[in-house]
PDB file of C-alpha atoms and ligand atoms in Angstrom:
ATOM      1  CA  MET A   1      -0.050  -0.172  -0.192  1.00 79.00           C
ATOM      2  CA  SER A   2       1.561   3.171  -0.960  1.00 91.00           C
ATOM      3  CA  LYS A   3       2.239   5.515   1.930  1.00 95.00           C
ATOM      4  CA  ILE A   4      -0.325   8.625   2.568  1.00 97.00           C
ATOM      5  CA  ILE A   5       1.267  11.872   3.193  1.00 97.00           C
ATOM      6  CA  ILE A   6      -1.521  14.365   4.611  1.00 98.00           C
ATOM      7  CA  ALA A   7      -0.601  18.207   4.761  1.00 98.00           C
ATOM      8  CA  ASN A   8      -2.984  19.833   7.296  1.00 98.00           C
ATOM      9  CA  TRP A   9      -2.891  23.566   6.999  1.00 98.00           C
ATOM     10  CA  LYS A  10      -5.595  24.098   9.976  1.00 98.00           C
ATOM     11  CA  MET A  11      -6.670  27.657   9.544  1.00 98.00           C
ATOM     12  CA  ASN A  12      -3.661  28.737   7.792  1.00 98.00           C
ATOM     13  CA  GLY A  13      -3.310  30.245   4.329  1.00 97.00           C
ATOM     14  CA  SER A  14      -4.423  32.633   1.666  1.00 97.00           C
ATOM     15  CA  ILE A  15      -5.289  32.724  -2.085  1.00 97.00           C
ATOM     16  CA  GLN A  16      -1.625  34.188  -2.347  1.00 97.00           C
ATOM     17  CA  LYS A  17      -0.125  31.362  -0.252  1.00 97.00           C
ATOM     18  CA  ILE A  18      -1.807  28.581  -2.169  1.00 96.00           C
ATOM     19  CA  ASN A  19      -0.949  30.095  -5.504  1.00 96.00           C
ATOM     20  CA  THR A  20       2.550  30.409  -4.722  1.00 97.00           C
ATOM     21  CA  ASP A  21       2.617  26.673  -2.955  1.00 96.00           C
ATOM     22  CA  LEU A  22       0.939  25.015  -5.364  1.00 93.00           C
ATOM     23  CA  MET A  23       3.070  26.335  -7.958  1.00 92.00           C
ATOM     24  CA  TYR A  24       6.161  24.892  -6.225  1.00 93.00           C
ATOM     25  CA  TYR A  25       4.563  21.823  -5.598  1.00 90.00           C
ATOM     26  CA  ASN A  26       3.712  21.478  -9.467  1.00 87.00           C
ATOM     27  CA  GLN A  27       7.403  22.399 -10.388  1.00 87.00           C
ATOM     28  CA  HIS A  28       8.996  20.005  -7.493  1.00 86.00           C
ATOM     29  CA  LEU A  29       6.451  17.166  -6.585  1.00 80.00           C
ATOM     30  CA  THR A  30       7.615  14.484  -8.992  1.00 71.00           C
ATOM     31  CA  SER A  31      10.721  12.298  -7.637  1.00 59.00           C
ATOM     32  CA  ASN A  32       8.820  10.232  -5.113  1.00 60.00           C
ATOM     33  CA  ILE A  33       5.217  10.845  -5.928  1.00 66.00           C
ATOM     34  CA  GLN A  34       4.499   6.872  -7.455  1.00 68.00           C
ATOM     35  CA  LYS A  35       5.387   6.078  -4.042  1.00 77.00           C
ATOM     36  CA  CYS A  36       2.592   7.994  -2.290  1.00 90.00           C
ATOM     37  CA  SER A  37      -0.686   9.916  -1.877  1.00 93.00           C
ATOM     38  CA  VAL A  38      -0.078  13.636  -1.332  1.00 94.00           C
ATOM     39  CA  VAL A  39      -3.264  15.273   0.389  1.00 97.00           C
ATOM     40  CA  LEU A  40      -4.107  18.714   0.758  1.00 97.00           C
ATOM     41  CA  ALA A  41      -5.835  19.467   3.481  1.00 98.00           C
ATOM     42  CA  ILE A  42      -6.137  22.817   3.491  1.00 98.00           C
ATOM     43  CA  PRO A  43      -9.036  25.454   4.712  1.00 98.00           C
ATOM     44  CA  GLN A  44     -12.531  24.414   3.047  1.00 97.00           C
ATOM     45  CA  LEU A  45     -12.774  27.646   1.635  1.00 97.00           C
ATOM     46  CA  TYR A  46      -9.802  27.579  -0.686  1.00 97.00           C
ATOM     47  CA  LEU A  47     -10.638  23.853  -1.888  1.00 96.00           C
ATOM     48  CA  SER A  48     -12.172  24.810  -5.360  1.00 94.00           C
ATOM     49  CA  HIS A  49      -9.320  27.351  -6.150  1.00 95.00           C
ATOM     50  CA  ALA A  50      -6.996  24.560  -5.123  1.00 94.00           C
ATOM     51  CA  ALA A  51      -8.433  21.962  -7.560  1.00 91.00           C
ATOM     52  CA  SER A  52      -8.120  24.390 -10.263  1.00 90.00           C
ATOM     53  CA  LEU A  53      -4.227  24.409  -9.726  1.00 90.00           C
ATOM     54  CA  CYS A  54      -3.679  20.685  -9.313  1.00 80.00           C
ATOM     55  CA  LYS A  55      -1.739  19.339 -12.217  1.00 71.00           C
ATOM     56  CA  ASN A  56      -1.342  15.970 -13.207  1.00 67.00           C
ATOM     57  CA  ASP A  57      -2.974  14.389 -10.237  1.00 76.00           C
ATOM     58  CA  MET A  58       0.046  15.010  -8.372  1.00 83.00           C
ATOM     59  CA  TYR A  59      -1.880  15.551  -5.235  1.00 88.00           C
ATOM     60  CA  VAL A  60      -5.467  15.063  -3.978  1.00 94.00           C
ATOM     61  CA  LEU A  61      -7.545  17.154  -1.941  1.00 96.00           C
ATOM     62  CA  GLY A  62      -8.586  16.552   1.846  1.00 98.00           C
ATOM     63  CA  SER A  63     -11.050  18.331   4.173  1.00 98.00           C
ATOM     64  CA  GLN A  64     -10.406  19.510   7.741  1.00 98.00           C
ATOM     65  CA  ASP A  65     -13.670  18.707   8.925  1.00 98.00           C
ATOM     66  CA  VAL A  66     -17.323  18.005   7.446  1.00 98.00           C
ATOM     67  CA  SER A  67     -20.964  18.664   8.615  1.00 98.00           C
ATOM     68  CA  ILE A  68     -23.020  15.898  10.934  1.00 98.00           C
ATOM     69  CA  PHE A  69     -25.704  16.978   8.412  1.00 98.00           C
ATOM     70  CA  GLU A  70     -26.609  15.318   5.334  1.00 96.00           C
ATOM     71  CA  ASN A  71     -26.530  16.567   1.651  1.00 94.00           C
ATOM     72  CA  TYR A  72     -28.334  20.348   1.567  1.00 96.00           C
ATOM     73  CA  GLY A  73     -30.533  21.874   3.827  1.00 97.00           C
ATOM     74  CA  ALA A  74     -31.150  24.964   6.695  1.00 98.00           C
ATOM     75  CA  TYR A  75     -27.687  24.542   8.544  1.00 97.00           C
ATOM     76  CA  THR A  76     -26.476  28.189   8.296  1.00 98.00           C
ATOM     77  CA  GLY A  77     -22.710  27.712   8.072  1.00 96.00           C
ATOM     78  CA  GLU A  78     -22.102  24.106   7.447  1.00 97.00           C
ATOM     79  CA  ILE A  79     -20.664  22.450   4.786  1.00 98.00           C
ATOM     80  CA  SER A  80     -21.907  18.796   3.945  1.00 98.00           C
ATOM     81  CA  ALA A  81     -20.059  15.777   2.870  1.00 98.00           C
ATOM     82  CA  GLN A  82     -22.078  15.840  -0.863  1.00 98.00           C
ATOM     83  CA  MET A  83     -20.314  19.684  -1.153  1.00 98.00           C
ATOM     84  CA  LEU A  84     -17.037  18.374  -0.498  1.00 98.00           C
ATOM     85  CA  LYS A  85     -17.362  15.603  -2.812  1.00 97.00           C
ATOM     86  CA  ASP A  86     -18.423  18.370  -5.442  1.00 96.00           C
ATOM     87  CA  VAL A  87     -15.248  20.122  -5.253  1.00 95.00           C
ATOM     88  CA  ASN A  88     -13.202  16.723  -5.535  1.00 94.00           C
ATOM     89  CA  VAL A  89     -12.386  16.113  -1.929  1.00 97.00           C
ATOM     90  CA  ARG A  90     -10.853  12.657  -1.270  1.00 97.00           C
ATOM     91  CA  TYR A  91     -10.059  12.583   2.285  1.00 98.00           C
ATOM     92  CA  VAL A  92     -11.831  14.127   5.387  1.00 98.00           C
ATOM     93  CA  ILE A  93     -10.179  14.522   8.604  1.00 98.00           C
ATOM     94  CA  VAL A  94     -12.510  13.570  11.609  1.00 98.00           C
ATOM     95  CA  GLY A  95     -11.872  14.000  15.170  1.00 97.00           C
ATOM     96  CA  HIS A  96      -8.801  16.052  15.372  1.00 97.00           C
ATOM     97  CA  SER A  97      -8.152  17.125  18.873  1.00 96.00           C
ATOM     98  CA  GLU A  98      -8.154  20.494  18.360  1.00 97.00           C
ATOM     99  CA  ARG A  99     -12.144  20.055  17.277  1.00 97.00           C
ATOM    100  CA  ARG A 100     -12.848  17.689  20.054  1.00 95.00           C
ATOM    101  CA  LEU A 101     -11.328  20.181  22.320  1.00 94.00           C
ATOM    102  CA  PHE A 102     -12.070  23.425  21.238  1.00 96.00           C
ATOM    103  CA  LEU A 103     -15.663  22.516  19.587  1.00 95.00           C
ATOM    104  CA  ASN A 104     -16.597  19.806  21.748  1.00 94.00           C
ATOM    105  CA  GLU A 105     -16.921  17.106  19.152  1.00 96.00           C
ATOM    106  CA  THR A 106     -18.255  14.224  20.843  1.00 95.00           C
ATOM    107  CA  GLN A 107     -18.393  10.498  19.835  1.00 94.00           C
ATOM    108  CA  ASN A 108     -21.760  10.596  18.491  1.00 95.00           C
ATOM    109  CA  THR A 109     -20.770  13.482  16.359  1.00 96.00           C
ATOM    110  CA  LEU A 110     -17.757  11.898  14.825  1.00 98.00           C
ATOM    111  CA  ILE A 111     -19.976   8.821  14.010  1.00 97.00           C
ATOM    112  CA  LYS A 112     -22.377  10.883  12.077  1.00 97.00           C
ATOM    113  CA  LYS A 113     -19.543  12.773  10.408  1.00 98.00           C
ATOM    114  CA  ILE A 114     -17.553   9.607   9.427  1.00 97.00           C
ATOM    115  CA  ASN A 115     -21.279   7.841   7.917  1.00 97.00           C
ATOM    116  CA  ASN A 116     -21.493  10.903   5.559  1.00 98.00           C
ATOM    117  CA  ILE A 117     -18.220  10.962   4.562  1.00 97.00           C
ATOM    118  CA  LEU A 118     -18.404   7.012   3.567  1.00 96.00           C
ATOM    119  CA  ASP A 119     -21.844   7.582   1.896  1.00 96.00           C
ATOM    120  CA  MET A 120     -20.417  10.035  -0.380  1.00 97.00           C
ATOM    121  CA  GLY A 121     -17.429   7.152  -1.232  1.00 96.00           C
ATOM    122  CA  MET A 122     -14.874   9.801   0.668  1.00 97.00           C
ATOM    123  CA  ILE A 123     -12.234   8.232   2.680  1.00 97.00           C
ATOM    124  CA  PRO A 124     -12.301   9.148   6.537  1.00 97.00           C
ATOM    125  CA  VAL A 125      -8.895  10.111   8.354  1.00 98.00           C
ATOM    126  CA  TYR A 126     -10.115   9.271  11.850  1.00 98.00           C
ATOM    127  CA  CYS A 127      -7.805  10.839  14.601  1.00 98.00           C
ATOM    128  CA  VAL A 128      -7.252   9.142  17.839  1.00 98.00           C
ATOM    129  CA  GLY A 129      -4.601   9.760  20.949  1.00 98.00           C
ATOM    130  CA  GLU A 130      -4.226  10.731  24.297  1.00 97.00           C
ATOM    131  CA  ASN A 131      -2.946  13.919  26.178  1.00 96.00           C
ATOM    132  CA  LEU A 132       0.116  13.672  28.416  1.00 95.00           C
ATOM    133  CA  SER A 133      -1.288  12.891  31.650  1.00 96.00           C
ATOM    134  CA  THR A 134      -3.132   9.889  30.394  1.00 97.00           C
ATOM    135  CA  ARG A 135       0.173   8.759  29.279  1.00 96.00           C
ATOM    136  CA  GLU A 136       1.957   9.392  32.269  1.00 96.00           C
ATOM    137  CA  LYS A 137      -0.988   7.338  33.991  1.00 97.00           C
ATOM    138  CA  LYS A 138      -0.240   4.538  31.309  1.00 96.00           C
ATOM    139  CA  GLU A 139      -3.771   4.683  30.318  1.00 98.00           C
ATOM    140  CA  HIS A 140      -2.883   5.594  26.684  1.00 97.00           C
ATOM    141  CA  MET A 141      -3.751   2.583  25.303  1.00 97.00           C
ATOM    142  CA  ASN A 142      -7.253   2.098  26.735  1.00 98.00           C
ATOM    143  CA  PHE A 143      -7.891   5.681  26.299  1.00 98.00           C
ATOM    144  CA  VAL A 144      -7.271   5.140  22.296  1.00 98.00           C
ATOM    145  CA  SER A 145      -9.440   2.128  22.467  1.00 98.00           C
ATOM    146  CA  ASP A 146     -12.445   3.773  23.546  1.00 97.00           C
ATOM    147  CA  GLN A 147     -11.911   6.472  20.981  1.00 97.00           C
ATOM    148  CA  LEU A 148     -12.041   3.539  18.502  1.00 97.00           C
ATOM    149  CA  ASP A 149     -14.702   1.882  19.680  1.00 97.00           C
ATOM    150  CA  ILE A 150     -17.085   4.259  17.824  1.00 96.00           C
ATOM    151  CA  LEU A 151     -15.775   2.484  14.452  1.00 96.00           C
ATOM    152  CA  LYS A 152     -17.843  -0.573  15.819  1.00 95.00           C
ATOM    153  CA  SER A 153     -21.027   0.924  15.235  1.00 94.00           C
ATOM    154  CA  ILE A 154     -19.924   1.986  11.659  1.00 95.00           C
ATOM    155  CA  ASN A 155     -20.700   0.003   8.295  1.00 91.00           C
ATOM    156  CA  LEU A 156     -16.966   0.542   7.382  1.00 91.00           C
ATOM    157  CA  LYS A 157     -17.328   0.300   3.748  1.00 82.00           C
ATOM    158  CA  GLY A 158     -14.431   1.438   1.163  1.00 80.00           C
ATOM    159  CA  GLU A 159     -10.817   2.849   2.417  1.00 86.00           C
ATOM    160  CA  CYS A 160     -10.466   4.031   5.894  1.00 93.00           C
ATOM    161  CA  VAL A 161      -7.494   5.980   7.909  1.00 97.00           C
ATOM    162  CA  ILE A 162      -6.472   6.415  11.253  1.00 98.00           C
ATOM    163  CA  ALA A 163      -4.239   8.625  12.483  1.00 98.00           C
ATOM    164  CA  TYR A 164      -2.697   8.070  15.543  1.00 98.00           C
ATOM    165  CA  GLU A 165      -1.711  11.882  17.087  1.00 98.00           C
ATOM    166  CA  PRO A 166      -0.871  12.183  20.601  1.00 98.00           C
ATOM    167  CA  ILE A 167      -1.988  15.285  21.713  1.00 97.00           C
ATOM    168  CA  TRP A 168       1.327  16.011  23.853  1.00 96.00           C
ATOM    169  CA  ALA A 169       3.114  15.854  20.231  1.00 96.00           C
ATOM    170  CA  ILE A 170       1.257  18.005  18.397  1.00 96.00           C
ATOM    171  CA  GLY A 171       2.678  21.306  18.095  1.00 95.00           C
ATOM    172  CA  THR A 172       5.089  20.891  20.632  1.00 96.00           C
ATOM    173  CA  GLY A 173       8.216  19.765  18.683  1.00 93.00           C
ATOM    174  CA  ILE A 174       8.108  16.535  21.004  1.00 93.00           C
ATOM    175  CA  VAL A 175       7.885  13.420  19.071  1.00 91.00           C
ATOM    176  CA  PRO A 176       7.127  10.024  20.982  1.00 93.00           C
ATOM    177  CA  HIS A 177      10.210   7.652  20.749  1.00 94.00           C
ATOM    178  CA  GLU A 178      10.014   5.393  18.083  1.00 94.00           C
ATOM    179  CA  ASP A 179       8.964   2.476  20.057  1.00 95.00           C
ATOM    180  CA  GLU A 180       6.085   4.299  21.424  1.00 96.00           C
ATOM    181  CA  VAL A 181       4.658   5.358  17.852  1.00 97.00           C
ATOM    182  CA  SER A 182       5.322   1.534  17.090  1.00 97.00           C
ATOM    183  CA  GLU A 183       3.606   0.047  20.131  1.00 97.00           C
ATOM    184  CA  MET A 184       0.378   2.318  19.296  1.00 98.00           C
ATOM    185  CA  ILE A 185       0.502   1.566  15.841  1.00 97.00           C
ATOM    186  CA  ASN A 186       0.288  -2.223  16.630  1.00 97.00           C
ATOM    187  CA  PHE A 187      -2.220  -2.034  19.203  1.00 97.00           C
ATOM    188  CA  ILE A 188      -4.522   0.197  16.664  1.00 97.00           C
ATOM    189  CA  SER A 189      -3.614  -2.674  13.918  1.00 95.00           C
ATOM    190  CA  ALA A 190      -4.323  -5.432  16.433  1.00 95.00           C
ATOM    191  CA  TYR A 191      -7.692  -3.918  17.255  1.00 96.00           C
ATOM    192  CA  THR A 192      -8.698  -3.212  14.150  1.00 94.00           C
ATOM    193  CA  LYS A 193      -8.319  -6.772  13.044  1.00 91.00           C
ATOM    194  CA  GLU A 194     -10.109  -8.170  16.013  1.00 92.00           C
ATOM    195  CA  HIS A 195     -12.935  -5.620  16.044  1.00 93.00           C
ATOM    196  CA  LEU A 196     -13.427  -4.258  12.651  1.00 91.00           C
ATOM    197  CA  ASN A 197     -12.005  -6.918  10.327  1.00 76.00           C
ATOM    198  CA  VAL A 198     -11.559  -4.207   7.651  1.00 81.00           C
ATOM    199  CA  LYS A 199      -7.763  -3.349   6.708  1.00 77.00           C
ATOM    200  CA  MET A 200      -6.864   0.320   7.627  1.00 92.00           C
ATOM    201  CA  GLN A 201      -3.991   2.421   6.791  1.00 96.00           C
ATOM    202  CA  LEU A 202      -2.402   3.800   9.876  1.00 98.00           C
ATOM    203  CA  LEU A 203      -0.992   7.195  10.281  1.00 98.00           C
ATOM    204  CA  TYR A 204       1.461   9.066  12.827  1.00 98.00           C
ATOM    205  CA  GLY A 205       0.755  12.797  13.421  1.00 98.00           C
ATOM    206  CA  GLY A 206       2.533  15.174  15.639  1.00 97.00           C
ATOM    207  CA  SER A 207       5.591  17.123  15.187  1.00 96.00           C
ATOM    208  CA  VAL A 208       6.365  15.473  11.912  1.00 97.00           C
ATOM    209  CA  ASN A 209       9.417  17.330  10.249  1.00 97.00           C
ATOM    210  CA  ILE A 210      12.380  16.821   7.638  1.00 96.00           C
ATOM    211  CA  ASN A 211      14.374  15.872  10.576  1.00 95.00           C
ATOM    212  CA  ASN A 212      12.473  12.757  11.800  1.00 96.00           C
ATOM    213  CA  ALA A 213       9.842  11.991   8.877  1.00 97.00           C
ATOM    214  CA  LYS A 214      12.479   9.555   7.722  1.00 96.00           C
ATOM    215  CA  ASN A 215      12.539   7.219  11.048  1.00 96.00           C
ATOM    216  CA  ILE A 216       8.608   7.557  11.207  1.00 97.00           C
ATOM    217  CA  LEU A 217       8.318   6.584   7.671  1.00 96.00           C
ATOM    218  CA  ALA A 218      10.248   3.319   8.196  1.00 96.00           C
ATOM    219  CA  ILE A 219       8.349   2.255  11.335  1.00 96.00           C
ATOM    220  CA  ASP A 220       6.463  -1.230  10.740  1.00 94.00           C
ATOM    221  CA  ASN A 221       2.937  -0.674   9.859  1.00 94.00           C
ATOM    222  CA  ILE A 222       3.139   2.820   9.415  1.00 97.00           C
ATOM    223  CA  GLY A 223       0.776   3.870   6.242  1.00 97.00           C
ATOM    224  CA  GLY A 224       2.006   7.778   6.251  1.00 97.00           C
ATOM    225  CA  VAL A 225       1.882  10.735   8.299  1.00 98.00           C
ATOM    226  CA  LEU A 226      -0.341  13.630   9.282  1.00 98.00           C
ATOM    227  CA  VAL A 227       1.556  16.941   9.147  1.00 98.00           C
ATOM    228  CA  GLY A 228       0.359  19.986  10.604  1.00 98.00           C
ATOM    229  CA  GLY A 229       3.139  23.096  11.279  1.00 98.00           C
ATOM    230  CA  SER A 230       5.703  21.591   8.685  1.00 98.00           C
ATOM    231  CA  SER A 231       3.494  21.342   5.987  1.00 98.00           C
ATOM    232  CA  LEU A 232       3.005  25.336   5.539  1.00 98.00           C
ATOM    233  CA  ASN A 233       6.532  25.377   4.214  1.00 98.00           C
ATOM    234  CA  PRO A 234       6.488  23.950   0.957  1.00 96.00           C
ATOM    235  CA  GLU A 235      10.281  22.988   0.597  1.00 96.00           C
ATOM    236  CA  GLU A 236       9.985  21.257   3.801  1.00 97.00           C
ATOM    237  CA  PHE A 237       6.840  19.185   3.118  1.00 96.00           C
ATOM    238  CA  ILE A 238       8.416  18.241  -0.026  1.00 94.00           C
ATOM    239  CA  ASN A 239      11.203  16.755   1.598  1.00 94.00           C
ATOM    240  CA  ILE A 240       8.758  15.089   3.692  1.00 96.00           C
ATOM    241  CA  ILE A 241       7.550  13.175   0.700  1.00 94.00           C
ATOM    242  CA  ASN A 242      10.929  12.562  -0.345  1.00 91.00           C
ATOM    243  CA  ALA A 243      11.584  10.819   2.745  1.00 92.00           C
ATOM    244  CA  VAL A 244       9.249   8.128   2.086  1.00 91.00           C
ATOM    245  CA  GLY A 245      11.650   4.958   1.185  1.00 79.00           C
TER     246      GLY A 245
HETATM  247  P1  PGA B 301       1.736  19.205  14.036  1.00 67.43           P
HETATM  248  O1  PGA B 301       0.191  19.181  13.868  1.00 67.43           O
HETATM  249  O2  PGA B 301       2.704  18.784  12.868  1.00 67.43           O
HETATM  250  O3  PGA B 301       1.968  21.165  13.738  1.00 67.43           O
HETATM  251  O4  PGA B 301       2.397  18.895  15.259  1.00 67.43           O
HETATM  252  C1  PGA B 301      -0.299  18.140  13.550  1.00 67.43           C
HETATM  253  C2  PGA B 301      -1.577  17.978  13.327  1.00 67.43           C
HETATM  254  O5  PGA B 301      -2.348  18.196  14.314  1.00 67.43           O
HETATM  255  O6  PGA B 301      -2.299  17.328  12.653  1.00 67.43           O
END
């Protein structure tokens, strides 16, 4: 399975940045492109514009969120899975810790979102991960297992991705030891085999940068990386893509 490298721009960027960054990608995204799928999860507002600049299918579009509501309707400010599909989005991030924390997203909310994404034939990227105190209490496995439990109630047709993103590693520059990443990836892999009976691609996210990407991507069973801060620098992001072995 080819690796998935996702740029999560979060609430950053502008028309001008998209123009310059995508021009840079169009010029430089060549050498390693066969070995991975590059996903640009830019703010939803700019997805159509990015789609118009996308050259030779070198990258695909991702959304950072989706509405709990289906199709169309009187839901002011919402963007549905159907609308994302309409602008050629392939991957949708769900359950990022920032949304769980700042927007009070609950497990029930996330079930609805994942169902909407799957119904439109797009690929959910379901984020899980513990905070530092949970890890220090050695409760991280149970915590992630509880987060994974929502997947049992979903008819997981098609492709699905799970991203392990320890909260203490996001935006901090602190990356777990490779053994810690490996332990959790193996745990999630065993969980999905036992309870979900579907093969999922498992990503790591949290302070991925040019210095650590190669080692992280070389961990057994890692299906790719979800990159926040470092994806805002196009040169650094290309180097992360080139770290795919
Ligand atoms: P970071 O963010 O790479 O800036 O740590 C990762 C994420 O939140 O997806």
